[in-house]
Tab-separated table of C-alpha atoms in Angstrom:
chain	number	residue	atom	x	y	z
B	1	MET	CA	123.955	99.299	97.826
B	2	LEU	CA	121.938	99.521	101.052
B	3	LYS	CA	119.699	102.233	99.601
B	4	ARG	CA	119.039	100.113	96.534
B	5	ASN	CA	118.222	97.035	98.606
B	6	ALA	CA	115.950	99.012	100.929
B	7	ALA	CA	114.205	100.619	97.968
B	8	ARG	CA	113.730	97.258	96.265
B	9	LYS	CA	112.352	95.684	99.472
B	10	ILE	CA	109.850	98.506	100.017
B	11	ALA	CA	108.646	98.281	96.432
B	12	ALA	CA	108.313	94.491	96.522
B	13	GLU	CA	106.294	94.523	99.745
B	14	LYS	CA	103.941	97.274	98.613
B	15	LEU	CA	103.478	95.783	95.144
B	16	ALA	CA	102.629	92.418	96.704
B	17	THR	CA	99.949	94.104	98.812
B	18	ALA	CA	98.717	96.060	95.785
B	19	ASP	CA	98.467	92.827	93.816
B	20	LYS	CA	96.269	91.301	96.537
B	21	MET	CA	94.039	94.391	96.470
B	22	ARG	CA	93.861	94.210	92.682
B	23	LYS	CA	92.796	90.568	92.790
B	24	THR	CA	90.023	91.351	95.282
B	25	ALA	CA	89.011	94.526	93.384
B	26	ASN	CA	89.683	96.732	96.407
B	27	HIS	CA	90.000	99.912	94.366
B	28	ASP	CA	90.941	102.384	97.104
B	29	LEU	CA	93.607	100.283	98.786
B	30	PHE	CA	94.988	99.141	95.443
B	31	TYR	CA	95.799	102.676	94.306
B	32	THR	CA	97.119	103.617	97.723
B	33	GLU	CA	99.480	100.625	97.802
B	34	THR	CA	100.553	101.108	94.178
B	35	ALA	CA	101.398	104.753	94.801
B	36	THR	CA	103.132	103.859	98.058
B	37	ALA	CA	105.258	101.255	96.259
B	38	LEU	CA	106.605	103.819	93.810
B	39	GLU	CA	106.841	106.613	96.368
B	40	GLY	CA	108.596	104.402	98.912
B	41	TYR	CA	111.003	103.134	96.284
B	42	LEU	CA	111.924	106.640	95.158
B	43	GLU	CA	112.095	108.009	98.715
B	44	ALA	CA	114.537	105.281	99.746
B	45	LYS	CA	116.599	105.389	96.574
B	46	TYR	CA	116.923	109.174	96.302
B	47	SER	CA	116.672	110.170	99.985
B	48	LEU	CA	113.486	112.152	99.412
B	49	GLN	CA	111.504	113.369	102.385
B	50	LYS	CA	107.751	112.747	102.497
B	51	SER	CA	107.196	116.458	103.081
B	52	GLU	CA	108.835	117.307	99.746
B	53	PHE	CA	107.319	114.468	97.772
B	54	THR	CA	105.403	115.870	94.814
B	55	SER	CA	105.583	114.720	91.222
B	56	GLY	CA	107.342	117.951	90.241
B	57	VAL	CA	109.975	117.669	92.973
B	58	VAL	CA	110.536	114.006	92.115
B	59	TYR	CA	110.918	114.849	88.420
B	60	ASP	CA	113.478	117.565	89.200
B	61	LYS	CA	115.399	115.284	91.574
B	62	LEU	CA	115.521	112.496	88.984
B	63	ILE	CA	116.785	114.846	86.275
B	64	GLU	CA	119.419	116.242	88.677
B	65	SER	CA	120.478	112.646	89.401
B	66	GLY	CA	121.098	111.983	85.715
B	67	ILE	CA	117.977	109.944	85.003
B	68	GLU	CA	116.842	110.235	81.384
B	69	ALA	CA	113.988	112.660	80.794
B	70	ASN	CA	111.671	109.959	79.386
B	71	LEU	CA	111.887	107.864	82.552
B	72	ALA	CA	111.563	110.909	84.813
B	73	ASN	CA	108.481	111.991	82.862
B	74	ASP	CA	106.967	108.489	83.054
B	75	VAL	CA	107.410	108.609	86.839
B	76	LYS	CA	105.839	112.067	87.035
B	77	CYS	CA	102.846	110.993	84.933
B	78	LEU	CA	102.321	107.819	86.959
B	79	LEU	CA	102.497	109.730	90.245
B	80	ASP	CA	99.984	112.270	88.929
B	81	ASP	CA	97.698	109.493	87.674
B	82	CYS	CA	97.923	107.620	90.977
B	83	GLU	CA	97.006	110.784	92.841
B	84	LEU	CA	93.985	111.251	90.591
B	85	MET	CA	92.884	107.641	90.958
B	86	ARG	CA	93.286	107.705	94.735
B	87	PHE	CA	91.300	110.863	95.367
B	88	ALA	CA	88.921	111.367	92.439
B	89	PRO	CA	85.792	109.286	91.960
B	90	VAL	CA	86.606	106.921	89.108
B	91	ASP	CA	85.557	103.470	88.091
B	92	GLY	CA	87.301	100.490	89.633
B	93	LYS	CA	87.668	98.555	86.406
B	94	ARG	CA	90.068	95.656	86.618
B	95	GLU	CA	91.734	96.623	83.332
B	96	ARG	CA	92.638	100.045	84.700
B	97	MET	CA	94.031	98.487	87.868
B	98	ASP	CA	96.051	96.009	85.794
B	99	GLU	CA	97.476	98.873	83.734
B	100	PHE	CA	98.538	100.826	86.831
B	101	TYR	CA	100.115	97.770	88.399
B	102	ASP	CA	102.034	97.012	85.214
B	103	ARG	CA	103.162	100.625	84.747
B	104	THR	CA	104.448	100.784	88.308
B	105	SER	CA	106.277	97.457	88.009
B	106	VAL	CA	107.871	98.425	84.698
B	107	ILE	CA	109.073	101.782	85.999
B	108	ILE	CA	110.708	100.158	89.027
B	109	GLN	CA	112.300	97.531	86.773
B	110	ARG	CA	113.667	100.307	84.557
B	111	PHE	CA	115.327	101.910	87.595
B	112	GLU	CA	116.758	98.568	88.653
B	113	GLY	CA	118.114	98.066	85.129
B	114	ILE	CA	119.942	101.392	85.331
B	115	ASN	CA	121.773	100.339	88.460
B	116	GLY	CA	122.160	96.651	87.743
């Protein structure tokens, strides 16, 4: 229960910051905060260490934990996409930022739905 609450709190705080960055079109900080929301949530929920945090390791850990393959794959794809958006020169279109924000929120909600 404590892990779930800590994970939820981390995600909520980071998503709130990401939302502010999205509204001000701060591309770099938006993607950093969005990725940190999902990463922080998963780190707290599944006791992952930052040093082992890659999309492949996360995918494997989720599968080992009994998470359905579709959700684990969605997480992996979002983490990979966030990494690309954070470090590759891409446009800062609002629509793309909205999509990332929504994808991150939905994935976290799906995890919360699994555990009530």
